[in-house]
mmCIF file of C-alpha atoms and ligand atoms in Angstrom:
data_model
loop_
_atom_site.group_PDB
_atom_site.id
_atom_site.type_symbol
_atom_site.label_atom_id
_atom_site.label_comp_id
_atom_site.label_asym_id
_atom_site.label_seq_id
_atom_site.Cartn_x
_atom_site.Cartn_y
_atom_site.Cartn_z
ATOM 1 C CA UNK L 1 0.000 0.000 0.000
ATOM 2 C CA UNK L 2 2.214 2.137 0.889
ATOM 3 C CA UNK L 3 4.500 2.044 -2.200
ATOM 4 C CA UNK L 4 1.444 2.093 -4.542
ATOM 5 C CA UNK L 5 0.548 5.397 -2.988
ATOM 6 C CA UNK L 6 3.816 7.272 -3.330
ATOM 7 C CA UNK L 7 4.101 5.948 -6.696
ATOM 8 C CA UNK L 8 0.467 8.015 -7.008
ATOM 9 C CA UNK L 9 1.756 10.815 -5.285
ATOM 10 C CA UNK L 10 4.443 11.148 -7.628
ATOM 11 C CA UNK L 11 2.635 10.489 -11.249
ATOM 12 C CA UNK L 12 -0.199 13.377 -9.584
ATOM 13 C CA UNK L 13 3.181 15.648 -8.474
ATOM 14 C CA UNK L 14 4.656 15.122 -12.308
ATOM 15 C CA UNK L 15 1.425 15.987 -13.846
ATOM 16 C CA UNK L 16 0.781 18.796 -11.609
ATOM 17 C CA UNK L 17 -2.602 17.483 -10.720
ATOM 18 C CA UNK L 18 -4.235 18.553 -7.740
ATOM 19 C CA UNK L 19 -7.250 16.502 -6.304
ATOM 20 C CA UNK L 20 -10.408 17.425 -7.015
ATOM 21 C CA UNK L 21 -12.499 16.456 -3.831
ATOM 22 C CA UNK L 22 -15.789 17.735 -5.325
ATOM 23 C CA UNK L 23 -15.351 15.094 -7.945
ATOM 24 C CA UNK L 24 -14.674 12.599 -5.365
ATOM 25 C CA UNK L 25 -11.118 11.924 -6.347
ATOM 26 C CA UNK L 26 -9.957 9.314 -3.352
ATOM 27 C CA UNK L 27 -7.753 7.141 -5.549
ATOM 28 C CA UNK L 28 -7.520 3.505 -4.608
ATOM 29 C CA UNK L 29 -3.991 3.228 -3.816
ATOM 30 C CA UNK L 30 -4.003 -0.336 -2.009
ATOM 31 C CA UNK L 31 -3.359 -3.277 -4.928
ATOM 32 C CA UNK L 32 -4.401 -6.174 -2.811
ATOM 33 C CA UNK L 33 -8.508 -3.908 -2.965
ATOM 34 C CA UNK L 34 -7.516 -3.277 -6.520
ATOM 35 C CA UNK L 35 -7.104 -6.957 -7.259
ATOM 36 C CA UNK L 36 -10.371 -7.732 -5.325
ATOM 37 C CA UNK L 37 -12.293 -5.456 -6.953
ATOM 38 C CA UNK L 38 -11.137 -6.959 -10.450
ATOM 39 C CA UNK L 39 -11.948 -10.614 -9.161
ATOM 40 C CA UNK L 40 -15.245 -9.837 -8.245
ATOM 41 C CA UNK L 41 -15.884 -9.073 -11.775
ATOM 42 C CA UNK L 42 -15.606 -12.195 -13.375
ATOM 43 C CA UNK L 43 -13.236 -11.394 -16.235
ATOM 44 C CA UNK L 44 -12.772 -13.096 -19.067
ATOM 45 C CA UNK L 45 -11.263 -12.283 -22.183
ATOM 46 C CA UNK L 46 -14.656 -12.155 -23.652
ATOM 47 C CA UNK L 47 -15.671 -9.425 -21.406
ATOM 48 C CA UNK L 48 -16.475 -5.856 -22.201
ATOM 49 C CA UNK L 49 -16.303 -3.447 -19.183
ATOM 50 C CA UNK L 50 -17.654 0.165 -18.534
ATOM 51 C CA UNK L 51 -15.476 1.681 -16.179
ATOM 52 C CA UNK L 52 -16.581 5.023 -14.401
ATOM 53 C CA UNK L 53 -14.286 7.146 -13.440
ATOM 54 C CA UNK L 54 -10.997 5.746 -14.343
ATOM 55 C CA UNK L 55 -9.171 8.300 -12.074
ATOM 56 C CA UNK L 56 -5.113 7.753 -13.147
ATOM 57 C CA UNK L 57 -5.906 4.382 -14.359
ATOM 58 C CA UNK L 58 -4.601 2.368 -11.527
ATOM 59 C CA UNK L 59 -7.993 0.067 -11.918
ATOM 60 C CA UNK L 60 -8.182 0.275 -15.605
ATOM 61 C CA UNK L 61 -4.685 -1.299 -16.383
ATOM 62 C CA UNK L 62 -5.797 -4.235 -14.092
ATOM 63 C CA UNK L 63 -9.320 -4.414 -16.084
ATOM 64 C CA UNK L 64 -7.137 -4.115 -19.225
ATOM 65 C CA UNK L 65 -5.096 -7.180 -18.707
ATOM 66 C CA UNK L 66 -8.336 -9.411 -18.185
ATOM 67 C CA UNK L 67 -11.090 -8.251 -20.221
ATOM 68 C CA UNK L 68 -11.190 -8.148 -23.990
ATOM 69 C CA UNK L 69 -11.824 -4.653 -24.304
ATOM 70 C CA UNK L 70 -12.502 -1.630 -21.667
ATOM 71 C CA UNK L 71 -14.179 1.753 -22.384
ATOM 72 C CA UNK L 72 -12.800 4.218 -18.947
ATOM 73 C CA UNK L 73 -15.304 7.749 -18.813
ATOM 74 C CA UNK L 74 -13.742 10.399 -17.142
ATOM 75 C CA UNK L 75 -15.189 13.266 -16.192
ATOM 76 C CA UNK L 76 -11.942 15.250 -15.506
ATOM 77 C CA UNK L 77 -10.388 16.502 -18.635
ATOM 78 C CA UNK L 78 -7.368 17.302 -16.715
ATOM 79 C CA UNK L 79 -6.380 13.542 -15.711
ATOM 80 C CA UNK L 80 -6.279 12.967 -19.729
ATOM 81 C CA UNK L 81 -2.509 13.317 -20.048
ATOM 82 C CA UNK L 82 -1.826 11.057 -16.691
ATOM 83 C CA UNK L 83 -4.283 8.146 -18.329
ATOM 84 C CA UNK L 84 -2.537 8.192 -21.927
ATOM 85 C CA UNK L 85 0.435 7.950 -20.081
ATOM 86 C CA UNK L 86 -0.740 4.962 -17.718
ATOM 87 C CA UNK L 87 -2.502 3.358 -20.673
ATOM 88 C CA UNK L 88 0.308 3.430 -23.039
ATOM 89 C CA UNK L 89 0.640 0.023 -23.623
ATOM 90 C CA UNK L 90 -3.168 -1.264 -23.748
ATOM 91 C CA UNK L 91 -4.646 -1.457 -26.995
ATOM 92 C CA UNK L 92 -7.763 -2.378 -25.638
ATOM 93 C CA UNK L 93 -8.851 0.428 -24.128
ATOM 94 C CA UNK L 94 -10.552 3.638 -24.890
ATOM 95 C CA UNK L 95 -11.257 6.489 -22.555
ATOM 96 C CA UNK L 96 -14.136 9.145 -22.934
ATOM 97 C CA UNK L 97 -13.947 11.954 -21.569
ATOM 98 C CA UNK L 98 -17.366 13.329 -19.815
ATOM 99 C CA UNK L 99 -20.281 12.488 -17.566
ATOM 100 C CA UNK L 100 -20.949 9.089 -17.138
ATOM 101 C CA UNK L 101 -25.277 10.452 -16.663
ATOM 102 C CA UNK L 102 -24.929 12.027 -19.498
ATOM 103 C CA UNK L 103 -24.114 8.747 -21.336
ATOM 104 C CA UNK L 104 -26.476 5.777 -22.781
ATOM 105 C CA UNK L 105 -24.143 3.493 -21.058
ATOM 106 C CA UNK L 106 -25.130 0.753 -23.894
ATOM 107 C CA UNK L 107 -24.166 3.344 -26.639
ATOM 108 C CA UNK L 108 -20.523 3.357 -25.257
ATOM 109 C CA UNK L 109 -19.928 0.166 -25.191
ATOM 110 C CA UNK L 110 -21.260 -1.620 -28.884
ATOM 111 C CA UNK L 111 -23.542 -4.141 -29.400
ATOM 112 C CA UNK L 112 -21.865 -6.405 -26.744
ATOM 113 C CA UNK L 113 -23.617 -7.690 -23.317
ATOM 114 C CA UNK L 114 -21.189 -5.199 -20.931
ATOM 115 C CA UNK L 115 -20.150 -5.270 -17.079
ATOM 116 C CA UNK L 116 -19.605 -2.008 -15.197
ATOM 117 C CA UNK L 117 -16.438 -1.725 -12.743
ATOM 118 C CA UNK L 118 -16.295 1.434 -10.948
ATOM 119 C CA UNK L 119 -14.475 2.675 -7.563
ATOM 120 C CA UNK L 120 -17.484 5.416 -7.766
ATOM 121 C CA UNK L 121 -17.222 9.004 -6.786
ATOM 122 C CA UNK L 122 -19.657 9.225 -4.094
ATOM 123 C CA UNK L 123 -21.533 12.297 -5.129
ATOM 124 C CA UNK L 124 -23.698 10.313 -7.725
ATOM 125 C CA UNK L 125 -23.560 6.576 -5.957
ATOM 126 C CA UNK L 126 -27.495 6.787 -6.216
ATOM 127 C CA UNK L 127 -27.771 8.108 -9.455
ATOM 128 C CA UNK L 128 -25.517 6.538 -11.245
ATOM 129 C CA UNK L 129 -26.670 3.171 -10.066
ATOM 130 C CA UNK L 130 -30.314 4.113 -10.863
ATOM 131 C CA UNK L 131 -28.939 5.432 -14.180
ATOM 132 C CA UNK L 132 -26.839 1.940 -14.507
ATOM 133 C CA UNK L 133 -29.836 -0.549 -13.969
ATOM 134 C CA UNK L 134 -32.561 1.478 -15.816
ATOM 135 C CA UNK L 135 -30.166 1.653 -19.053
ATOM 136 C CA UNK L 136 -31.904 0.571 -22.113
ATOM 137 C CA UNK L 137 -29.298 -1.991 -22.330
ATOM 138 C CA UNK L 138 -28.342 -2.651 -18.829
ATOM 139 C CA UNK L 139 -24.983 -4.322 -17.523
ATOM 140 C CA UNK L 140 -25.394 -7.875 -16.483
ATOM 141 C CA UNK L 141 -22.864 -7.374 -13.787
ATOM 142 C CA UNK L 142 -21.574 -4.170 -12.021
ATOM 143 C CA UNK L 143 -18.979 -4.157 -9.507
ATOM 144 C CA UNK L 144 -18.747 -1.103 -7.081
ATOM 145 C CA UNK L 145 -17.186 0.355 -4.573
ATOM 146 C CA UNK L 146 -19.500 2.613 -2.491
ATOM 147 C CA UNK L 147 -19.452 3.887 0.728
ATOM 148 C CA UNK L 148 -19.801 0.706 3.516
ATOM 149 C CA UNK L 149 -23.032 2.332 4.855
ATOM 150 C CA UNK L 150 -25.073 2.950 1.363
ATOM 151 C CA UNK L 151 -23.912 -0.967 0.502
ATOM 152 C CA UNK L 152 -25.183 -1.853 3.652
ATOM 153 C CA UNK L 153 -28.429 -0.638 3.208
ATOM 154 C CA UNK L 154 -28.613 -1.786 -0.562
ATOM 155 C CA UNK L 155 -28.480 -5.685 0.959
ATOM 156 C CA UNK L 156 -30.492 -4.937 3.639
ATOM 157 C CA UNK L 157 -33.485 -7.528 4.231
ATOM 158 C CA UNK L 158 -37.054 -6.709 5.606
ATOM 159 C CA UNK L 159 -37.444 -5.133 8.312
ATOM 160 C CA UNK L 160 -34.512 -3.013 7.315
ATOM 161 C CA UNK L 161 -35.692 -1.789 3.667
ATOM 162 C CA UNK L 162 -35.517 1.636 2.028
ATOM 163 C CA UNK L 163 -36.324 2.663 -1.163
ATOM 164 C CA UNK L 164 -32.630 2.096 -2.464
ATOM 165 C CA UNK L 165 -32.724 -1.677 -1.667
ATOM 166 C CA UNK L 166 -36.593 -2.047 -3.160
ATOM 167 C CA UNK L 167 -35.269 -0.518 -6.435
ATOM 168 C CA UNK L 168 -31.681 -1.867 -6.948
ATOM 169 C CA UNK L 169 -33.400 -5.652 -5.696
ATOM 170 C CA UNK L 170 -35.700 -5.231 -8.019
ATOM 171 C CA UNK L 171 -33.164 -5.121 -11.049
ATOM 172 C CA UNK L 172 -30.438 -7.613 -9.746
ATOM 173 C CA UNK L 173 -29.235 -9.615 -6.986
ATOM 174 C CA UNK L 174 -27.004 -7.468 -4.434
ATOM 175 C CA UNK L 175 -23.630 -9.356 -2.741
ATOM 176 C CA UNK L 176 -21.582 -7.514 -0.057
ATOM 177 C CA UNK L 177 -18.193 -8.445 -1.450
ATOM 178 C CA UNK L 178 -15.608 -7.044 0.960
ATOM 179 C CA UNK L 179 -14.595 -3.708 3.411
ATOM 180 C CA UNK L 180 -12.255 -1.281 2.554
ATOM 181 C CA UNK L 181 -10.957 0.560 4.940
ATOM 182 C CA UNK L 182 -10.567 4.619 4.545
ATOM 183 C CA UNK L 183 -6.430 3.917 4.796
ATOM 184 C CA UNK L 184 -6.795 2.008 1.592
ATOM 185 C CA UNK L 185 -7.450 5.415 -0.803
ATOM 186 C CA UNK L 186 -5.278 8.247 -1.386
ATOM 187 C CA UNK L 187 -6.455 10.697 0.355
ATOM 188 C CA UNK L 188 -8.385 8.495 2.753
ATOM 189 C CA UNK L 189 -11.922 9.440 2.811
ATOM 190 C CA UNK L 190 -13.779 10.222 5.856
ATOM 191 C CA UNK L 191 -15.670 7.013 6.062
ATOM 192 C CA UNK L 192 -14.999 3.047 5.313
ATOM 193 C CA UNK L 193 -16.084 1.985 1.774
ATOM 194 C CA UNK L 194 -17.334 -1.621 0.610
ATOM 195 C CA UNK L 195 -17.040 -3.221 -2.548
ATOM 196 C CA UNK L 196 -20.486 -4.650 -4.151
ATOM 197 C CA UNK L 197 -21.310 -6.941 -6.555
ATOM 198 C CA UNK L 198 -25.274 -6.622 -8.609
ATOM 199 C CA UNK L 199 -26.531 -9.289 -10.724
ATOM 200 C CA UNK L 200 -29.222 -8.392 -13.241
ATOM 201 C CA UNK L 201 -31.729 -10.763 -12.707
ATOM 202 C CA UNK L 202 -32.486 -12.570 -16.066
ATOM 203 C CA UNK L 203 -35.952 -12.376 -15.163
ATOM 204 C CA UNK L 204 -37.820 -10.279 -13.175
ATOM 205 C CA UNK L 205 -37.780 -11.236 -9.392
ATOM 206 C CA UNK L 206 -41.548 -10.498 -9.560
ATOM 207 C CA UNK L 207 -44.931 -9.658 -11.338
ATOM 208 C CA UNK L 208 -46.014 -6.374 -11.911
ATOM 209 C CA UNK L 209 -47.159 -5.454 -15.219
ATOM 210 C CA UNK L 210 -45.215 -1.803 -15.130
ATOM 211 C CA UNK L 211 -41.654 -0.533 -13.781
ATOM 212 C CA UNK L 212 -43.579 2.661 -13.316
ATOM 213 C CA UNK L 213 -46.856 1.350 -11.404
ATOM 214 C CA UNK L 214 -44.661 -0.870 -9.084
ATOM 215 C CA UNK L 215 -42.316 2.370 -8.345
ATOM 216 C CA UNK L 216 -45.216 4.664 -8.106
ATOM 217 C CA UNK L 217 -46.638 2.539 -4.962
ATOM 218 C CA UNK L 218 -43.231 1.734 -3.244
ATOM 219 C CA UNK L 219 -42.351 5.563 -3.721
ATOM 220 C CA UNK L 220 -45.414 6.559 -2.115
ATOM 221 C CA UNK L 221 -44.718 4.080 0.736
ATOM 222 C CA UNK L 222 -41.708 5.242 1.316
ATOM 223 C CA UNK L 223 -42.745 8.825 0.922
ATOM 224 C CA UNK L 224 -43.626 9.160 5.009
ATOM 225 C CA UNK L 225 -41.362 6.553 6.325
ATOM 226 C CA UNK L 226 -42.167 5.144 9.971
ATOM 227 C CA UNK L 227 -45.518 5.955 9.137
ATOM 228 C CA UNK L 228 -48.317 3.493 8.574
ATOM 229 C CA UNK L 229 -48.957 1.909 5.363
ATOM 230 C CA UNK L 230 -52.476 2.766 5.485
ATOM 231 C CA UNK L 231 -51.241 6.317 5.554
ATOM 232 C CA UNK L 232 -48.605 6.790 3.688
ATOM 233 C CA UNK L 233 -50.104 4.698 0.483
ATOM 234 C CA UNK L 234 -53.285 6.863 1.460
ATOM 235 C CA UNK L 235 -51.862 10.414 0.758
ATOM 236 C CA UNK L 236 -49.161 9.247 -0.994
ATOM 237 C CA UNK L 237 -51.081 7.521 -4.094
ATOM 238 C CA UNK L 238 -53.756 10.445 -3.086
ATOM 239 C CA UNK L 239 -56.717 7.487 -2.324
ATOM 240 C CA UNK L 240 -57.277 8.347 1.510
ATOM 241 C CA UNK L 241 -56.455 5.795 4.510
ATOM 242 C CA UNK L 242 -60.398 3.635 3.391
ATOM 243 C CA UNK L 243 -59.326 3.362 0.010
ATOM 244 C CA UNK L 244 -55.696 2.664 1.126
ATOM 245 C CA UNK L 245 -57.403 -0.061 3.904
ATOM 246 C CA UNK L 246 -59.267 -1.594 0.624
ATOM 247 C CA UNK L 247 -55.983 -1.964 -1.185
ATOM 248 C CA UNK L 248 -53.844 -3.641 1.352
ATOM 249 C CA UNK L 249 -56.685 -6.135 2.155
ATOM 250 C CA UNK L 250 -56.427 -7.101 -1.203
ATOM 251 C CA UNK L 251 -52.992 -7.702 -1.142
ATOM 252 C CA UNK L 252 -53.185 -9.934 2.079
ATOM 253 C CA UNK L 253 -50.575 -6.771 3.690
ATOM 254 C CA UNK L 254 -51.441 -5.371 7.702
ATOM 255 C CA UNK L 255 -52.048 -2.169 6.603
ATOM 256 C CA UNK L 256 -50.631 -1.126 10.012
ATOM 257 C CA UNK L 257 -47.187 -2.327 8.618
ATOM 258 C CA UNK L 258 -44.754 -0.068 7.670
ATOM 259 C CA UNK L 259 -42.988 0.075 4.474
ATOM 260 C CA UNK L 260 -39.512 -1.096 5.495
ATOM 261 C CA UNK L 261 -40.929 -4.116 6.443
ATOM 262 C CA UNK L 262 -42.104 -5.163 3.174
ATOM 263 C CA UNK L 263 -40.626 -7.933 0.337
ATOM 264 C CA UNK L 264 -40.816 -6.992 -3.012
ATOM 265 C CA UNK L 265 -43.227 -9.966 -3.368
ATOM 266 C CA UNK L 266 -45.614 -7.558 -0.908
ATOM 267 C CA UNK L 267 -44.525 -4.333 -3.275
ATOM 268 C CA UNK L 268 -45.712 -6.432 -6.123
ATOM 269 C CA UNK L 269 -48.999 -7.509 -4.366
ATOM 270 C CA UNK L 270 -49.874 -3.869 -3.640
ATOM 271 C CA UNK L 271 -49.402 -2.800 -7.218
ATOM 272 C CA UNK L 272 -51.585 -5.538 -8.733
ATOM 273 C CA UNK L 273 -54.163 -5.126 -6.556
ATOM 274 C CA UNK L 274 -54.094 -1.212 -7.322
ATOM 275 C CA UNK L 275 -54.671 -2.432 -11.147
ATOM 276 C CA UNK L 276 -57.148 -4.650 -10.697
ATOM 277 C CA UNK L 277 -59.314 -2.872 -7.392
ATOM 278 C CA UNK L 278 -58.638 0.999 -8.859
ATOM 279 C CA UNK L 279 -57.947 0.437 -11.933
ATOM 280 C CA UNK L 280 -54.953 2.688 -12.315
HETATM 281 N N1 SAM H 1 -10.758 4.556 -10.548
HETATM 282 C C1 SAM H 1 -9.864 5.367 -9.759
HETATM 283 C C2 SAM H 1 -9.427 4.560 -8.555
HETATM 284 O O1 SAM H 1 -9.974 3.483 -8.346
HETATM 285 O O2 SAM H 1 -8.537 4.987 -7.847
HETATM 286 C C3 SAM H 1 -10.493 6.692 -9.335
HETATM 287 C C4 SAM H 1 -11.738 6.600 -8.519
HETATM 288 S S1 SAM H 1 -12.251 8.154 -7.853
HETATM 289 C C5 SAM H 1 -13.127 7.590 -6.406
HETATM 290 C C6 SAM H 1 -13.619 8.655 -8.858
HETATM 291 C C7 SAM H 1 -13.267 9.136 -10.268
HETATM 292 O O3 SAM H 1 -14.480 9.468 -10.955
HETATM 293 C C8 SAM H 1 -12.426 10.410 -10.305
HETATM 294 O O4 SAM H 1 -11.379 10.230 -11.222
HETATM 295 C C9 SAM H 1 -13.387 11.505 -10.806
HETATM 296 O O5 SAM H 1 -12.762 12.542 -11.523
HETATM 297 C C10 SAM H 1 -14.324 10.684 -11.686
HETATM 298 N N2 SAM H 1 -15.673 11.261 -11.837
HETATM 299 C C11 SAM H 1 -16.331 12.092 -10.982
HETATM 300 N N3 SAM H 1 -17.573 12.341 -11.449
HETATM 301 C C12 SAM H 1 -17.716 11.654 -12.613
HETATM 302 C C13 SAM H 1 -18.775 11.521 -13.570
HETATM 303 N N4 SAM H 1 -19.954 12.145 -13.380
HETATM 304 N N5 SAM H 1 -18.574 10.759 -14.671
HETATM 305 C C14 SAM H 1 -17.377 10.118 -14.851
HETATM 306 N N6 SAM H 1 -16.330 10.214 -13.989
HETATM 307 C C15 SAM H 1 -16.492 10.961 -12.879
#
């Protein structure tokens, strides 16, 4: 570790970079994390992989050697000249410079099925994994390191659920993969990060006939949290706490519950019985 982050020191010294913290530039200086970030990707030489924020490329030469191809977006124009000079001898990658929300992720990467690696910059954990999953062409795998605390709630279990768990669960299959401790990045951030593996599910873990319906009534039972469901669905879906009563009964859920105790099996419940009983 400590060798891997003088040698960043230096390259960021040569270059006359200095770290952009709004950007969320903690580089991961610490190769035994780099390496297990990598394995938890499941390269092959097959692979295509999306990196996000390739930083000075420590993670990208490592993705390089074991994928077939990798594209790296940057958003910092300014680390350009550091990651030609770290990439110099991999043909098989291609950076873009720009931001990764501002990018059909599918368009960057071809035709190809793809698999996201990213030690993420904070500042967009939540929308760039919404933006990830929601893709027209999503990744069948993305690898992540987030902050310990958001990856702890994206694995959480009933009675522990939020909204970010509901949604990301409902696109793929979360893993807690390992800790990283602060010490590990260059400059250490102020908390302990984790890396996390999602697996799209091939098909969808349940029945709802719309993305948007089944959001619409988990966001409105999240909407008041610690609240009742009988409430929250009430004024949230704008039906009152009868109508709201109705619904629930329907889908066999206490309507005294509260929403972080739900599955997504009870989400799904809800939302068909909205269809069918409403008819919205
Ligand atoms: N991959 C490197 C590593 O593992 O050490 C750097 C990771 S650093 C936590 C996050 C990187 O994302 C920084 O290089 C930052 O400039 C870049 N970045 C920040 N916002 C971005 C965005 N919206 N799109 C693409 N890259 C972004």
């Amino acid at each position: 570790m400590g060798n891997e982050a003088v040698r960043l020191g230096e390259v960021l010294r040569r270059h006359d970079l200095r770290l952009k913290k709004g950007l969320g530039q903690n580089f991961l200086a610490d190769p035994v994390h780099l390496d297990r970030i990598v394995a938890a990707a499941e390269l092959t030489s097959d692979d295509v992989v999306l990196e996000i924020g390739p930083g000075v490329g420590t993670l990208t030469v490592r993705l390089a050697q074991r994928a077939g191809r990798v594209v790296a977006v940057e958003l910092d124009a300014a680390l350009l000249p550091v990651l030609a000079e770290m990439l110099a001898g991999q043909s098989n990658v291609s950076v873009v410079q720009g931001d990764i929300l501002q990018f059909d992720p599918a368009v960057l990467v071809g035709e190809q099925s793809y698999k996201v690696v990213a030690n993420l910059p904070y500042y967009i954990t939540s929308a760039a994994i919404r933006h990830l999953l929601t893709a027209t062409r999503p990744p069948e795998l993305v690898v992540l390191t987030i902050q310990r605390e958001v990856a702890q709630r994206i694995v959480a279990h009933p009675p522990d659920m939020s909204l970010l768990a509901v949604s990301v669960q409902y696109y793929a299959r979360p893993e807690l993969v390992a800790r990283i401790p602060a010490g590990a990045f260059y400059p250490p951030p102020k908390v302990d990060s984790a890396i996390i593996r999602l697996r799209r599910w091939e098909t969808p873990p349940v029945e709802v006939s719309s993305d948007d319906q089944f959001f619409a009534v988990v966001k409105a039972g999240f909407g008041q949290r610690r609240k009742q469901l009988r409430n929250s669905l009430g004024s949230g879906l704008s039906i009152g706490g009868d109508a709201a009563d109705h619904l629930l009964a329907a889908a066999g859920v206490d309507p005294t519950r509260r929403a972080e105790t739900l599955t997504l099996d009870e989400w799904a419940a809800i939302t068909r019985a909205r269809q069918t009983t409403i008819g919205s």
